[in-house]
mmCIF file of C-alpha atoms in Angstrom:
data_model
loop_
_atom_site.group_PDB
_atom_site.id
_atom_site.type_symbol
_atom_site.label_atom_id
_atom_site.label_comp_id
_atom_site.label_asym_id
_atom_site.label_seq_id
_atom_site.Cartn_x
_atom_site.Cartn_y
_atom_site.Cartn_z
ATOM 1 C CA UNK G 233 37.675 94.625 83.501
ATOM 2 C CA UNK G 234 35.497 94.304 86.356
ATOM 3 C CA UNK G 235 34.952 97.181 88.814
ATOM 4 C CA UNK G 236 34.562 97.905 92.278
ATOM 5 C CA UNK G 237 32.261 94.913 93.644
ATOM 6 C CA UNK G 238 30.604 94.788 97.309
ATOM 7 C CA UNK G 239 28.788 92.574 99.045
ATOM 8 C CA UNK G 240 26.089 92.530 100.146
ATOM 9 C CA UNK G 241 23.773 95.081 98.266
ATOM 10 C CA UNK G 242 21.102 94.762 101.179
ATOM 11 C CA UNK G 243 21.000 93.682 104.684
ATOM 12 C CA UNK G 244 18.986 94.295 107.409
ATOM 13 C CA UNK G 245 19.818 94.239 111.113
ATOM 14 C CA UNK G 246 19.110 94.772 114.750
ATOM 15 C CA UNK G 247 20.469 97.268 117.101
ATOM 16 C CA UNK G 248 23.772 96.357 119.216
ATOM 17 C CA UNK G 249 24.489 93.224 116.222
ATOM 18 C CA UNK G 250 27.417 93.512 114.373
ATOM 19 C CA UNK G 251 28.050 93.382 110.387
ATOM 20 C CA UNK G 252 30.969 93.196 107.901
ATOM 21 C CA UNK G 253 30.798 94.483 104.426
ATOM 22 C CA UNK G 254 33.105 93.277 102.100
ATOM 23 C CA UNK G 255 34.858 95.108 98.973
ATOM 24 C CA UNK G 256 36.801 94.063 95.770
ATOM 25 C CA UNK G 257 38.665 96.821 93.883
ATOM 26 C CA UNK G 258 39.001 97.690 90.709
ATOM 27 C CA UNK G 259 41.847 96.110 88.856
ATOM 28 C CA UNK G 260 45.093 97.435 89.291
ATOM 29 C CA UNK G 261 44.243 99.694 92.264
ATOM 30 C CA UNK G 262 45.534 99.008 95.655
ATOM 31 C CA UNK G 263 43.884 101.455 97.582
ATOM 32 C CA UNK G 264 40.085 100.782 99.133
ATOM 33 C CA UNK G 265 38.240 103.382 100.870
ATOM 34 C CA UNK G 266 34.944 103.638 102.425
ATOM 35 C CA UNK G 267 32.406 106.410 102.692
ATOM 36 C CA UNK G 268 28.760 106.007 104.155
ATOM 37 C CA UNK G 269 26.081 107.897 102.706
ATOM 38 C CA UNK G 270 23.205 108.816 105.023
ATOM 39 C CA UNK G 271 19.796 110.059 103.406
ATOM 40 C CA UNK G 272 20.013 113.432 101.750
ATOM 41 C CA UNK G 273 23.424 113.791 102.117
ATOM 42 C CA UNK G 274 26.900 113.142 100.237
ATOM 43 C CA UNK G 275 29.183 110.536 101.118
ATOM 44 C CA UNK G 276 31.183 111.017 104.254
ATOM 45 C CA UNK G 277 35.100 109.485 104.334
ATOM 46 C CA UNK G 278 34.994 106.561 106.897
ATOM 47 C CA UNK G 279 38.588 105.539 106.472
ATOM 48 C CA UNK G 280 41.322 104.284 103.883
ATOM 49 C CA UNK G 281 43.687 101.317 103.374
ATOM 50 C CA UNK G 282 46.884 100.586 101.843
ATOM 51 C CA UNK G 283 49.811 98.236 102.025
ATOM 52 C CA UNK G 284 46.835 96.637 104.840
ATOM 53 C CA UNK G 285 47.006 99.073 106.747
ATOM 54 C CA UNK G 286 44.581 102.482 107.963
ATOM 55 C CA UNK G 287 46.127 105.052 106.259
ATOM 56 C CA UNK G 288 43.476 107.804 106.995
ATOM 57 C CA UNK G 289 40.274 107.749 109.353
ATOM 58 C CA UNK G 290 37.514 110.489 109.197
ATOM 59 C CA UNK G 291 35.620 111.445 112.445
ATOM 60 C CA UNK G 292 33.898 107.978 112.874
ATOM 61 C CA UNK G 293 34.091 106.303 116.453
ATOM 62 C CA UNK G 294 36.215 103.294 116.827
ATOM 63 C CA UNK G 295 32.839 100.872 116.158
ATOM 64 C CA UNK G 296 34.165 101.240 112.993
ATOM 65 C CA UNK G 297 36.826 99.187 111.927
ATOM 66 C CA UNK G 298 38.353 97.706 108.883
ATOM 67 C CA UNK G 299 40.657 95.488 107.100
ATOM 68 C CA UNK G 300 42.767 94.990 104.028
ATOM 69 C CA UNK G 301 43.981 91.630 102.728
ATOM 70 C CA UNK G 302 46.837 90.855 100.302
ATOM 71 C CA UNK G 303 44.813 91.038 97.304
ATOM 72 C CA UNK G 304 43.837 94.774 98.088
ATOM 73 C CA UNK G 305 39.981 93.527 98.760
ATOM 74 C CA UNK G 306 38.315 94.944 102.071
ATOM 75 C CA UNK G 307 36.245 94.568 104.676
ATOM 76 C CA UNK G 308 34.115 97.159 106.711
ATOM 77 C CA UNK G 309 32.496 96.166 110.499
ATOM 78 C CA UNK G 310 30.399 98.050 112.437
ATOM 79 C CA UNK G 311 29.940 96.766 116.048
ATOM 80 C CA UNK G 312 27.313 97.914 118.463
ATOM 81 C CA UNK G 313 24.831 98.969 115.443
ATOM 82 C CA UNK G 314 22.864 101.934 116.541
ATOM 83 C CA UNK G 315 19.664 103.268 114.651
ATOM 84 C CA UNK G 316 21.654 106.048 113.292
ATOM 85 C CA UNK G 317 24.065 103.790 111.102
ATOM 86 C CA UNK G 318 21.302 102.989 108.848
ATOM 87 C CA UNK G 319 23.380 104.243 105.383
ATOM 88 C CA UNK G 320 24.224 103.573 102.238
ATOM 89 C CA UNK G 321 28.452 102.294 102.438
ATOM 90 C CA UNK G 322 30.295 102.950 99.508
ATOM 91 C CA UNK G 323 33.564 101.552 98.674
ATOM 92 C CA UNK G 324 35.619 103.467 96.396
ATOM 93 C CA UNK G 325 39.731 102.088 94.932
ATOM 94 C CA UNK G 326 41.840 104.265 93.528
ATOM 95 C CA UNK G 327 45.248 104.007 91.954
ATOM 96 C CA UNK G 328 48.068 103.138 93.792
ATOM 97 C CA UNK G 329 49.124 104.515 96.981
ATOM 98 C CA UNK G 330 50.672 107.957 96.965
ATOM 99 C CA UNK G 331 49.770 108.887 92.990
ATOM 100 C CA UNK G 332 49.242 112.293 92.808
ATOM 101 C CA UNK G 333 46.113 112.932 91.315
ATOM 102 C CA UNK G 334 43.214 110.887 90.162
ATOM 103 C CA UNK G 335 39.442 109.883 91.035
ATOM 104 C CA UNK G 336 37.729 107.460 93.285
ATOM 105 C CA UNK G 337 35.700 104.855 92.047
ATOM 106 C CA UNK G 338 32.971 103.243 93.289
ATOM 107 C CA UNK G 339 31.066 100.633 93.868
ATOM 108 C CA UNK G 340 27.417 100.661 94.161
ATOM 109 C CA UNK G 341 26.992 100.369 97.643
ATOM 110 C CA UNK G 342 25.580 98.489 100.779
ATOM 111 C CA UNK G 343 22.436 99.357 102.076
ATOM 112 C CA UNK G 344 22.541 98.633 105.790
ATOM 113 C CA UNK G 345 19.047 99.513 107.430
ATOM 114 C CA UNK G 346 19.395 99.182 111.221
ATOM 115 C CA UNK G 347 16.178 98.720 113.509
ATOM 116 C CA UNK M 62 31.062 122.870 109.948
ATOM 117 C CA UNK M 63 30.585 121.608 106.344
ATOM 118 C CA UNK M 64 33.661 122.003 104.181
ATOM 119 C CA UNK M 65 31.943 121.811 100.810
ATOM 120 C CA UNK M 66 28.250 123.366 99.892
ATOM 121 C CA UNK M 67 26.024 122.657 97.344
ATOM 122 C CA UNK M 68 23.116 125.280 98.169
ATOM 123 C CA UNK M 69 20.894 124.187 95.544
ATOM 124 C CA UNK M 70 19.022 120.754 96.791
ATOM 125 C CA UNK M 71 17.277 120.850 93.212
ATOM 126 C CA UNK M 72 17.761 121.869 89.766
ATOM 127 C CA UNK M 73 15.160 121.424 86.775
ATOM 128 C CA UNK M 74 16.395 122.373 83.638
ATOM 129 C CA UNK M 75 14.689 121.978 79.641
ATOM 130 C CA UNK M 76 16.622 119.588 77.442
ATOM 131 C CA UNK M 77 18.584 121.625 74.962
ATOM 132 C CA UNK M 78 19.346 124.003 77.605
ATOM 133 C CA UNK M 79 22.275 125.207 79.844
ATOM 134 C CA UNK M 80 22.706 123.269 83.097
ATOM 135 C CA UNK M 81 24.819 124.815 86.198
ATOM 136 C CA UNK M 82 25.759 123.486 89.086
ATOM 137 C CA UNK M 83 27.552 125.582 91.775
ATOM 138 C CA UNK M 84 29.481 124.314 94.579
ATOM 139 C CA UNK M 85 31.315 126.233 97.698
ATOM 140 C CA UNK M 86 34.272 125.370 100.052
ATOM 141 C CA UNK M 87 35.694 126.662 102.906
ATOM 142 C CA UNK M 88 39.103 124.890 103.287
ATOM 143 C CA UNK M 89 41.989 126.827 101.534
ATOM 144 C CA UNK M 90 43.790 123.894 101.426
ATOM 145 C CA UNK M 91 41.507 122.576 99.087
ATOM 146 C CA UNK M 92 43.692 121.670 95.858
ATOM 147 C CA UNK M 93 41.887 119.264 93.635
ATOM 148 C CA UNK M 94 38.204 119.229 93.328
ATOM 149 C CA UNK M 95 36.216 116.538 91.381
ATOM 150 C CA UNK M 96 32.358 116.219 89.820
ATOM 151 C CA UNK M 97 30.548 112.976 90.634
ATOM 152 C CA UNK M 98 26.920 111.868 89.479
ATOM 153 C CA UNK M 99 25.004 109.472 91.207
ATOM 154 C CA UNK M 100 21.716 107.145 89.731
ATOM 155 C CA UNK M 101 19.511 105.727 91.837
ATOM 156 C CA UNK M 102 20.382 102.516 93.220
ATOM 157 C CA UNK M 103 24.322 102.608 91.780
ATOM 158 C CA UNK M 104 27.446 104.464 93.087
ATOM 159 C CA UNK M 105 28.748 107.706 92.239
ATOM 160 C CA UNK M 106 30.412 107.721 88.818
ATOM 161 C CA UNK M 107 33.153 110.165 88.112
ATOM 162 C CA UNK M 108 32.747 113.033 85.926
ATOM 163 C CA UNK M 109 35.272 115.498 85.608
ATOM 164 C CA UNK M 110 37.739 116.948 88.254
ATOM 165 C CA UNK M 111 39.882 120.288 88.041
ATOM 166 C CA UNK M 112 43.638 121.289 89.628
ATOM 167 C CA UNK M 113 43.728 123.855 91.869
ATOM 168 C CA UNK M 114 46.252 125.484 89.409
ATOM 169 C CA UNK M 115 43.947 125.744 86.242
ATOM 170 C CA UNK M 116 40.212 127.608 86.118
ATOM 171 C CA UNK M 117 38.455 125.644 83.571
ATOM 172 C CA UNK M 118 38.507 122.221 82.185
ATOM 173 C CA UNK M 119 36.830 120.748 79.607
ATOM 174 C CA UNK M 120 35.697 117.237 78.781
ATOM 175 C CA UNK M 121 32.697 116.780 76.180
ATOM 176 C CA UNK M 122 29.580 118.373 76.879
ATOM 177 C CA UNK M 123 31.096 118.911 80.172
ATOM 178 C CA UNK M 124 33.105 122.070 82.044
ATOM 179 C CA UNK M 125 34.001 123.039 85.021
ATOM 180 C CA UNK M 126 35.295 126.303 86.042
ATOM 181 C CA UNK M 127 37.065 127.405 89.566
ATOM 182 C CA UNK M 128 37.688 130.458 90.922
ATOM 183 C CA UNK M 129 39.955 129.976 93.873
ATOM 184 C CA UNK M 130 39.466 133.401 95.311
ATOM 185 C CA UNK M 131 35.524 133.065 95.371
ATOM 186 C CA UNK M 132 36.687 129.343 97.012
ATOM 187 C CA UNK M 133 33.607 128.152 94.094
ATOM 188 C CA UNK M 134 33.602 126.146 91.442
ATOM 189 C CA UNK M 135 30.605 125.398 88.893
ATOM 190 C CA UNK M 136 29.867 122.340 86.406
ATOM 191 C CA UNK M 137 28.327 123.584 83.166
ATOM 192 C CA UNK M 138 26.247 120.674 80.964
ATOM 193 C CA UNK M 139 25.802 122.336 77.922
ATOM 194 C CA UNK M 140 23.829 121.086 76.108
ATOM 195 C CA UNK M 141 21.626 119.131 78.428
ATOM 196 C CA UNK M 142 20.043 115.940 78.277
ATOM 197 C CA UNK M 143 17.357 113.734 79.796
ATOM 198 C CA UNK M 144 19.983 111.165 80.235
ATOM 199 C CA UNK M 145 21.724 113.697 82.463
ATOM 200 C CA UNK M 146 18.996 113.569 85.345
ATOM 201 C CA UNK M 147 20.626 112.846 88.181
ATOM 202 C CA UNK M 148 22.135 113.674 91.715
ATOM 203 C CA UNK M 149 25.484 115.479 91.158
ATOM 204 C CA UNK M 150 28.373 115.600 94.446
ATOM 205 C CA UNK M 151 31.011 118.287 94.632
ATOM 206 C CA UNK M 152 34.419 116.927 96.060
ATOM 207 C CA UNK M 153 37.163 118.704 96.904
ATOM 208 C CA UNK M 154 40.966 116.901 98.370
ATOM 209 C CA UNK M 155 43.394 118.396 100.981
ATOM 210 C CA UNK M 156 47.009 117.537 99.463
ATOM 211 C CA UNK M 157 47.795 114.593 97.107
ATOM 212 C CA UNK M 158 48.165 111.983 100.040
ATOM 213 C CA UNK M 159 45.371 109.640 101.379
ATOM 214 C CA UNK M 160 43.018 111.026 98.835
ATOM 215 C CA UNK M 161 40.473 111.924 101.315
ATOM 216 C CA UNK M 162 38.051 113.645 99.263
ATOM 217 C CA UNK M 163 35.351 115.971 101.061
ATOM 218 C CA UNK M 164 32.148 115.603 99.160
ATOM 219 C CA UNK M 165 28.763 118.327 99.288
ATOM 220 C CA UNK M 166 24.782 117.244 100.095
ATOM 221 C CA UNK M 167 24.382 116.785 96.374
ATOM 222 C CA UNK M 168 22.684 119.076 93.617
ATOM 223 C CA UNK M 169 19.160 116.664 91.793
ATOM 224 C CA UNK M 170 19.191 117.492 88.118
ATOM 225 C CA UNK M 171 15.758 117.270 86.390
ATOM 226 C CA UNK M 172 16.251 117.404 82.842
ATOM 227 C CA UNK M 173 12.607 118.078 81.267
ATOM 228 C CA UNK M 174 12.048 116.853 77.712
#
């Protein structure tokens, strides 16, 4: 049973470019969400997706942006980079939409390093 | 304004021993509050979460215990192991919906052979 899987585990860019990461769930779950995780610090909620759509957004600016596609997998793009995006971005599935209850879980991450 | 604390960047503990990790919120609508530990280089990996409506829960080696009115809750590793080294995250959820968990800076467990 295969995990959460992201892509890429490293990449390295310049500011003002643009990236997408890209997310696989776990089996079974429908719902993708994605944190970034600056040095030091726990993981902050970005925003969520079900049914394709944004369900919830934290207190990120609208540089952020996402996607869902039919087969629950996800995308992440930052435009604009600025220094300060340089983060670890986690995605994290969970069971389907609206269960009470239950964990995140996550994959192991993007490390985006801005410069 | 951070929701959820962890005031302890650092922990070092002696195999064998007790290990606890305390965690604070603010919200009050706080209901469901998980344990999360994090390796180097992988994602968080979940550990044990409690209910809003129970004080303790058990799993293993593992407990955690909540006391709403103190808005803290603590992890207990009992007993500890090298194996448990590691950076630990407090989360805590508003409601059942969205599952938009608030997590804390992180507690680093040293467990000393």
């Amino acid at each position: 049973d295969a995990g959460v899987t992201q892509s890429p585990t490293h990449l390295i860019k310049t500011r003002g470019q643009q990236v997408t990461l890209r997310c696989s769930p776990k089996s079974g779950h429908d719902t993708v969400s994605w944190y970034q995780q600056a040095l030091g610090q726990g993981p902050q909620f970005i925003f969520q997706y079900y049914e394709e759509e944004e369900r919830q957004r934290g207190n990120f600016p609208d540089r952020f942006s996402g996607h869902q596609f039919p087969n629950y997998s996800s995308e992440l793009n930052v435009n604009a980079l600025l220094l300060g995006d340089s983060a670890l971005y986690l995605c994290a599935s969970s069971l389907p939409g609206g269960s009470q209850g239950g964990e995140l879980f996550f994959g192991e991450g993007s490390r985006l390093t801005v410069l | 304004d951070q929701q959820v604390k962890q005031n302890s960047p650092s922990l070092s503990v002696q195999e064998g021993r007790i290990s606890i990790l305390n965690c604070d919120y603010t919200n009050s609508m706080f209901d469901y509050f998980l344990w999360y530990k994090k390796y180097p280089a992988e994602g968080p990996t979940f550990l044990i979460s409690i209910s809003s409506i129970k004080d303790k829960n058990e799993d293993g080696r593992f407990t955690v215990f909540l006391n709403k009115s103190a808005k803290h809750l603590s992890l207990h590793i009992v007993p500890s192991q090298p194996g448990d080294s590691a950076v630990y995250f407090c989360a805590a959820r508003e409601g059942n919906y969205g599952q938009n968990f608030v997590f804390g800076p992180g507690t680093r467990l040293s467990v000393l052979p």
